[in-house]
Amino acid sequence: QVQLVESGGGLVQTGGSLRLSCAASGRTLSSYVIGWFRQAPGKERDLVARINWSGGNTYYADSLKGRFTISRDNAKNTVYLQMDSLKPEDTAVYYCAARLRVTTKYDYWGQGTQVTVSS
């Protein structure tokens, strides 16, 4: 089992920044990939970025490259999503999730944190 707890969401103006945190506990994370997803009202949940816990390789959705940065702190067992130059269309519930590197299905999910960008 992997437990994930997100924090850091809130209300921000267009052009502002937020940093989301995903605190992980449970199993050793070296075999896992941690992803950040987001879901806006009436839309599907989409992958924003992911990071391999071991090695730190990252992936970003094309539309978000250059504005969002995913990183991890091994000592704190925490993954971050730094979001800059925020736009109203970034408004969504943001979730972190975990999967084993050898699979494609994310088995563990956090409860989500709301990000609202005002125009």
Short mmCIF file of N, CA and C in Angstrom, two decimals:
data_model
loop_
_atom_site.label_atom_id
_atom_site.label_comp_id
_atom_site.label_asym_id
_atom_site.label_seq_id
_atom_site.Cartn_x
_atom_site.Cartn_y
_atom_site.Cartn_z
N GLN A 1 0.83 -1.19 0.00
CA GLN A 1 0.00 0.00 0.00
C GLN A 1 0.87 1.25 0.00
N VAL A 2 0.43 2.23 -0.75
CA VAL A 2 1.07 3.55 -0.76
C VAL A 2 -0.01 4.57 -0.41
N GLN A 3 0.27 5.39 0.56
CA GLN A 3 -0.67 6.45 0.93
C GLN A 3 -0.12 7.79 0.40
N LEU A 4 -1.03 8.57 -0.18
CA LEU A 4 -0.65 9.83 -0.80
C LEU A 4 -1.53 10.95 -0.26
N VAL A 5 -0.93 12.04 0.13
CA VAL A 5 -1.68 13.18 0.64
C VAL A 5 -1.21 14.44 -0.07
N GLU A 6 -2.13 15.08 -0.78
CA GLU A 6 -1.79 16.31 -1.49
C GLU A 6 -2.05 17.52 -0.61
N SER A 7 -1.32 18.58 -0.89
CA SER A 7 -1.56 19.86 -0.23
C SER A 7 -1.03 20.97 -1.13
N GLY A 8 -1.40 22.20 -0.80
CA GLY A 8 -0.85 23.34 -1.51
C GLY A 8 -1.78 24.01 -2.49
N GLY A 9 -2.97 23.46 -2.69
CA GLY A 9 -3.91 24.09 -3.60
C GLY A 9 -4.45 25.39 -3.01
N GLY A 10 -5.19 26.11 -3.85
CA GLY A 10 -5.78 27.35 -3.38
C GLY A 10 -6.22 28.22 -4.53
N LEU A 11 -6.49 29.48 -4.20
CA LEU A 11 -6.93 30.47 -5.17
C LEU A 11 -5.76 31.38 -5.52
N VAL A 12 -5.54 31.58 -6.81
CA VAL A 12 -4.44 32.43 -7.25
C VAL A 12 -4.90 33.20 -8.48
N GLN A 13 -4.32 34.36 -8.69
CA GLN A 13 -4.66 35.17 -9.86
C GLN A 13 -3.90 34.68 -11.09
N THR A 14 -4.44 35.02 -12.25
CA THR A 14 -3.75 34.70 -13.50
C THR A 14 -2.33 35.23 -13.47
N GLY A 15 -1.39 34.38 -13.89
CA GLY A 15 0.01 34.74 -13.87
C GLY A 15 0.74 34.36 -12.61
N GLY A 16 0.00 33.95 -11.60
CA GLY A 16 0.61 33.59 -10.33
C GLY A 16 1.18 32.19 -10.33
N SER A 17 1.68 31.79 -9.16
CA SER A 17 2.31 30.48 -9.00
C SER A 17 1.76 29.76 -7.78
N LEU A 18 1.81 28.47 -7.84
CA LEU A 18 1.49 27.61 -6.70
C LEU A 18 2.44 26.42 -6.73
N ARG A 19 2.73 25.89 -5.54
CA ARG A 19 3.48 24.65 -5.47
C ARG A 19 2.64 23.62 -4.72
N LEU A 20 2.33 22.53 -5.40
CA LEU A 20 1.60 21.44 -4.80
C LEU A 20 2.58 20.42 -4.23
N SER A 21 2.18 19.81 -3.13
CA SER A 21 3.00 18.76 -2.51
C SER A 21 2.20 17.47 -2.45
N CYS A 22 2.91 16.38 -2.62
CA CYS A 22 2.32 15.04 -2.49
C CYS A 22 3.21 14.24 -1.55
N ALA A 23 2.74 14.07 -0.33
CA ALA A 23 3.50 13.32 0.67
C ALA A 23 3.13 11.85 0.57
N ALA A 24 4.13 11.01 0.39
CA ALA A 24 3.91 9.58 0.21
C ALA A 24 4.40 8.80 1.41
N SER A 25 3.67 7.76 1.74
CA SER A 25 4.09 6.88 2.84
C SER A 25 3.64 5.46 2.50
N GLY A 26 4.20 4.53 3.25
CA GLY A 26 3.87 3.13 3.01
C GLY A 26 5.08 2.40 2.49
N ARG A 27 4.98 1.89 1.31
CA ARG A 27 6.07 1.09 0.76
C ARG A 27 7.24 1.96 0.30
N THR A 28 8.37 1.31 0.16
CA THR A 28 9.53 1.97 -0.44
C THR A 28 9.17 2.40 -1.86
N LEU A 29 9.48 3.63 -2.17
CA LEU A 29 9.02 4.20 -3.42
C LEU A 29 9.96 4.00 -4.59
N SER A 30 11.07 3.34 -4.39
CA SER A 30 12.09 3.24 -5.44
C SER A 30 11.57 2.54 -6.69
N SER A 31 10.52 1.74 -6.55
CA SER A 31 9.98 1.02 -7.71
C SER A 31 8.76 1.71 -8.33
N TYR A 32 8.50 2.91 -7.87
CA TYR A 32 7.26 3.57 -8.27
C TYR A 32 7.49 4.79 -9.15
N VAL A 33 6.45 5.10 -9.90
CA VAL A 33 6.33 6.36 -10.64
C VAL A 33 5.22 7.16 -9.96
N ILE A 34 5.49 8.41 -9.73
CA ILE A 34 4.48 9.29 -9.14
C ILE A 34 4.01 10.27 -10.22
N GLY A 35 2.72 10.34 -10.38
CA GLY A 35 2.16 11.24 -11.38
C GLY A 35 1.25 12.28 -10.76
N TRP A 36 1.20 13.44 -11.40
CA TRP A 36 0.21 14.45 -11.07
C TRP A 36 -0.82 14.47 -12.21
N PHE A 37 -2.09 14.43 -11.81
CA PHE A 37 -3.20 14.49 -12.75
C PHE A 37 -4.06 15.70 -12.38
N ARG A 38 -4.90 16.10 -13.31
CA ARG A 38 -5.88 17.13 -12.98
C ARG A 38 -7.19 16.84 -13.68
N GLN A 39 -8.27 17.29 -13.04
CA GLN A 39 -9.60 17.09 -13.59
C GLN A 39 -10.41 18.36 -13.39
N ALA A 40 -10.78 18.96 -14.50
CA ALA A 40 -11.64 20.14 -14.48
C ALA A 40 -13.10 19.69 -14.53
N PRO A 41 -14.03 20.52 -14.08
CA PRO A 41 -15.44 20.14 -14.10
C PRO A 41 -15.90 19.74 -15.50
N GLY A 42 -16.54 18.58 -15.59
CA GLY A 42 -17.07 18.12 -16.86
C GLY A 42 -16.04 17.56 -17.81
N LYS A 43 -14.80 17.44 -17.35
CA LYS A 43 -13.74 16.92 -18.23
C LYS A 43 -13.11 15.68 -17.63
N GLU A 44 -12.36 14.99 -18.47
CA GLU A 44 -11.67 13.79 -18.01
C GLU A 44 -10.44 14.15 -17.19
N ARG A 45 -9.99 13.18 -16.41
CA ARG A 45 -8.78 13.36 -15.64
C ARG A 45 -7.58 13.15 -16.56
N ASP A 46 -6.70 14.11 -16.61
CA ASP A 46 -5.56 14.07 -17.53
C ASP A 46 -4.24 14.06 -16.76
N LEU A 47 -3.27 13.40 -17.33
CA LEU A 47 -1.92 13.39 -16.76
C LEU A 47 -1.26 14.74 -17.02
N VAL A 48 -0.71 15.31 -15.97
CA VAL A 48 0.00 16.58 -16.07
C VAL A 48 1.50 16.34 -16.20
N ALA A 49 2.03 15.52 -15.30
CA ALA A 49 3.46 15.22 -15.27
C ALA A 49 3.69 13.98 -14.44
N ARG A 50 4.82 13.34 -14.64
CA ARG A 50 5.16 12.19 -13.82
C ARG A 50 6.66 12.17 -13.61
N ILE A 51 7.07 11.44 -12.57
CA ILE A 51 8.49 11.33 -12.24
C ILE A 51 8.78 9.93 -11.73
N ASN A 52 9.87 9.34 -12.21
CA ASN A 52 10.34 8.07 -11.66
C ASN A 52 11.04 8.35 -10.34
N TRP A 53 10.59 7.67 -9.29
CA TRP A 53 11.20 7.95 -7.99
C TRP A 53 12.69 7.62 -8.01
N SER A 54 13.02 6.50 -8.67
CA SER A 54 14.43 6.13 -8.78
C SER A 54 14.97 6.68 -10.09
N GLY A 55 15.89 7.56 -10.05
CA GLY A 55 16.46 8.13 -11.25
C GLY A 55 15.95 9.52 -11.58
N GLY A 56 14.71 9.79 -11.21
CA GLY A 56 14.19 11.14 -11.39
C GLY A 56 13.78 11.51 -12.80
N ASN A 57 13.66 10.56 -13.71
CA ASN A 57 13.22 10.89 -15.07
C ASN A 57 11.82 11.48 -15.02
N THR A 58 11.60 12.49 -15.85
CA THR A 58 10.32 13.18 -15.83
C THR A 58 9.66 13.18 -17.19
N TYR A 59 8.35 13.39 -17.16
CA TYR A 59 7.53 13.52 -18.38
C TYR A 59 6.51 14.60 -18.11
N TYR A 60 6.24 15.40 -19.14
CA TYR A 60 5.22 16.45 -19.03
C TYR A 60 4.25 16.38 -20.20
N ALA A 61 3.01 16.72 -19.93
CA ALA A 61 2.08 16.93 -21.02
C ALA A 61 2.60 18.08 -21.87
N ASP A 62 2.52 17.93 -23.17
CA ASP A 62 3.11 18.91 -24.09
C ASP A 62 2.64 20.34 -23.81
N SER A 63 1.37 20.47 -23.51
CA SER A 63 0.79 21.80 -23.36
C SER A 63 1.28 22.51 -22.10
N LEU A 64 1.93 21.78 -21.20
CA LEU A 64 2.33 22.36 -19.92
C LEU A 64 3.83 22.53 -19.78
N LYS A 65 4.57 22.05 -20.77
CA LYS A 65 6.03 22.17 -20.71
C LYS A 65 6.43 23.64 -20.60
N GLY A 66 7.35 23.90 -19.70
CA GLY A 66 7.84 25.26 -19.52
C GLY A 66 7.13 26.03 -18.43
N ARG A 67 5.93 25.60 -18.05
CA ARG A 67 5.20 26.27 -16.98
C ARG A 67 5.15 25.44 -15.70
N PHE A 68 5.11 24.12 -15.83
CA PHE A 68 5.01 23.24 -14.68
C PHE A 68 6.32 22.46 -14.53
N THR A 69 6.71 22.23 -13.28
CA THR A 69 7.92 21.47 -13.00
C THR A 69 7.63 20.47 -11.90
N ILE A 70 7.94 19.20 -12.15
CA ILE A 70 7.77 18.15 -11.15
C ILE A 70 9.13 17.83 -10.56
N SER A 71 9.17 17.59 -9.26
CA SER A 71 10.42 17.25 -8.61
C SER A 71 10.12 16.39 -7.39
N ARG A 72 11.17 15.83 -6.79
CA ARG A 72 10.96 15.00 -5.60
C ARG A 72 12.03 15.31 -4.58
N ASP A 73 11.68 15.05 -3.34
CA ASP A 73 12.61 15.16 -2.22
C ASP A 73 12.65 13.79 -1.56
N ASN A 74 13.73 13.08 -1.79
CA ASN A 74 13.82 11.71 -1.26
C ASN A 74 13.73 11.68 0.26
N ALA A 75 14.36 12.62 0.90
CA ALA A 75 14.40 12.62 2.37
C ALA A 75 13.02 12.83 2.96
N LYS A 76 12.19 13.59 2.26
CA LYS A 76 10.85 13.88 2.77
C LYS A 76 9.78 12.99 2.15
N ASN A 77 10.17 12.11 1.24
CA ASN A 77 9.19 11.25 0.55
C ASN A 77 8.07 12.08 -0.05
N THR A 78 8.44 13.17 -0.67
CA THR A 78 7.46 14.11 -1.18
C THR A 78 7.77 14.47 -2.64
N VAL A 79 6.71 14.54 -3.42
CA VAL A 79 6.81 14.98 -4.81
C VAL A 79 6.11 16.33 -4.91
N TYR A 80 6.73 17.24 -5.66
CA TYR A 80 6.19 18.59 -5.81
C TYR A 80 5.78 18.86 -7.25
N LEU A 81 4.81 19.73 -7.40
CA LEU A 81 4.46 20.24 -8.71
C LEU A 81 4.47 21.76 -8.61
N GLN A 82 5.51 22.36 -9.18
CA GLN A 82 5.61 23.81 -9.22
C GLN A 82 4.87 24.30 -10.46
N MET A 83 3.91 25.17 -10.24
CA MET A 83 3.08 25.66 -11.34
C MET A 83 3.26 27.17 -11.45
N ASP A 84 3.76 27.62 -12.58
CA ASP A 84 4.03 29.04 -12.81
C ASP A 84 3.17 29.55 -13.96
N SER A 85 3.06 30.88 -14.05
CA SER A 85 2.29 31.52 -15.12
C SER A 85 0.92 30.88 -15.28
N LEU A 86 0.24 30.74 -14.16
CA LEU A 86 -1.05 30.03 -14.16
C LEU A 86 -2.10 30.78 -14.96
N LYS A 87 -2.97 29.99 -15.58
CA LYS A 87 -4.06 30.51 -16.41
C LYS A 87 -5.38 30.00 -15.87
N PRO A 88 -6.47 30.69 -16.18
CA PRO A 88 -7.78 30.20 -15.71
C PRO A 88 -8.07 28.77 -16.15
N GLU A 89 -7.57 28.37 -17.29
CA GLU A 89 -7.81 26.99 -17.76
C GLU A 89 -7.03 25.95 -16.97
N ASP A 90 -6.16 26.38 -16.08
CA ASP A 90 -5.48 25.45 -15.17
C ASP A 90 -6.34 25.11 -13.96
N THR A 91 -7.48 25.76 -13.84
CA THR A 91 -8.38 25.48 -12.72
C THR A 91 -8.87 24.04 -12.79
N ALA A 92 -8.67 23.31 -11.70
CA ALA A 92 -9.02 21.89 -11.66
C ALA A 92 -8.74 21.36 -10.26
N VAL A 93 -9.18 20.13 -10.04
CA VAL A 93 -8.72 19.38 -8.88
C VAL A 93 -7.48 18.61 -9.32
N TYR A 94 -6.42 18.77 -8.55
CA TYR A 94 -5.15 18.12 -8.87
C TYR A 94 -4.96 16.93 -7.94
N TYR A 95 -4.60 15.80 -8.54
CA TYR A 95 -4.39 14.56 -7.81
C TYR A 95 -2.97 14.05 -8.03
N CYS A 96 -2.39 13.48 -7.00
CA CYS A 96 -1.19 12.70 -7.24
C CYS A 96 -1.54 11.22 -7.15
N ALA A 97 -0.78 10.42 -7.86
CA ALA A 97 -1.05 8.99 -7.94
C ALA A 97 0.26 8.24 -8.09
N ALA A 98 0.23 6.96 -7.76
CA ALA A 98 1.44 6.14 -7.83
C ALA A 98 1.17 4.84 -8.56
N ARG A 99 2.16 4.42 -9.31
CA ARG A 99 2.10 3.12 -9.97
C ARG A 99 3.50 2.52 -9.95
N LEU A 100 3.55 1.21 -10.07
CA LEU A 100 4.83 0.55 -10.24
C LEU A 100 5.40 0.90 -11.61
N ARG A 101 6.71 0.98 -11.69
CA ARG A 101 7.35 1.32 -12.98
C ARG A 101 7.00 0.34 -14.08
N VAL A 102 6.77 -0.92 -13.70
CA VAL A 102 6.55 -1.97 -14.70
C VAL A 102 5.10 -2.04 -15.17
N THR A 103 4.26 -1.19 -14.64
CA THR A 103 2.86 -1.19 -15.05
C THR A 103 2.49 0.17 -15.63
N THR A 104 1.28 0.25 -16.17
CA THR A 104 0.78 1.52 -16.68
C THR A 104 -0.39 2.04 -15.87
N LYS A 105 -0.94 1.23 -15.00
CA LYS A 105 -2.12 1.62 -14.22
C LYS A 105 -1.71 2.21 -12.88
N TYR A 106 -2.25 3.37 -12.59
CA TYR A 106 -2.00 3.99 -11.30
C TYR A 106 -2.95 3.38 -10.27
N ASP A 107 -2.38 2.74 -9.28
CA ASP A 107 -3.18 2.01 -8.30
C ASP A 107 -3.51 2.82 -7.05
N TYR A 108 -2.71 3.82 -6.77
CA TYR A 108 -2.88 4.56 -5.52
C TYR A 108 -3.09 6.04 -5.85
N TRP A 109 -4.09 6.61 -5.17
CA TRP A 109 -4.47 7.99 -5.45
C TRP A 109 -4.62 8.78 -4.16
N GLY A 110 -4.28 10.05 -4.24
CA GLY A 110 -4.58 10.95 -3.14
C GLY A 110 -6.00 11.47 -3.26
N GLN A 111 -6.37 12.32 -2.29
CA GLN A 111 -7.75 12.81 -2.24
C GLN A 111 -7.98 14.01 -3.14
N GLY A 112 -6.91 14.62 -3.61
CA GLY A 112 -7.03 15.76 -4.51
C GLY A 112 -6.96 17.08 -3.78
N THR A 113 -6.52 18.10 -4.50
CA THR A 113 -6.46 19.45 -3.95
C THR A 113 -6.94 20.42 -5.04
N GLN A 114 -7.79 21.36 -4.65
CA GLN A 114 -8.40 22.27 -5.60
C GLN A 114 -7.46 23.42 -5.93
N VAL A 115 -7.30 23.68 -7.22
CA VAL A 115 -6.56 24.86 -7.68
C VAL A 115 -7.53 25.70 -8.50
N THR A 116 -7.68 26.96 -8.12
CA THR A 116 -8.55 27.87 -8.83
C THR A 116 -7.75 29.09 -9.25
N VAL A 117 -7.77 29.37 -10.55
CA VAL A 117 -7.04 30.53 -11.08
C VAL A 117 -8.07 31.55 -11.55
N SER A 118 -8.05 32.70 -10.94
CA SER A 118 -9.02 33.74 -11.27
C SER A 118 -8.47 34.64 -12.38
N SER A 119 -9.40 35.12 -13.21
CA SER A 119 -8.99 35.98 -14.34
C SER A 119 -9.00 37.45 -13.94
#
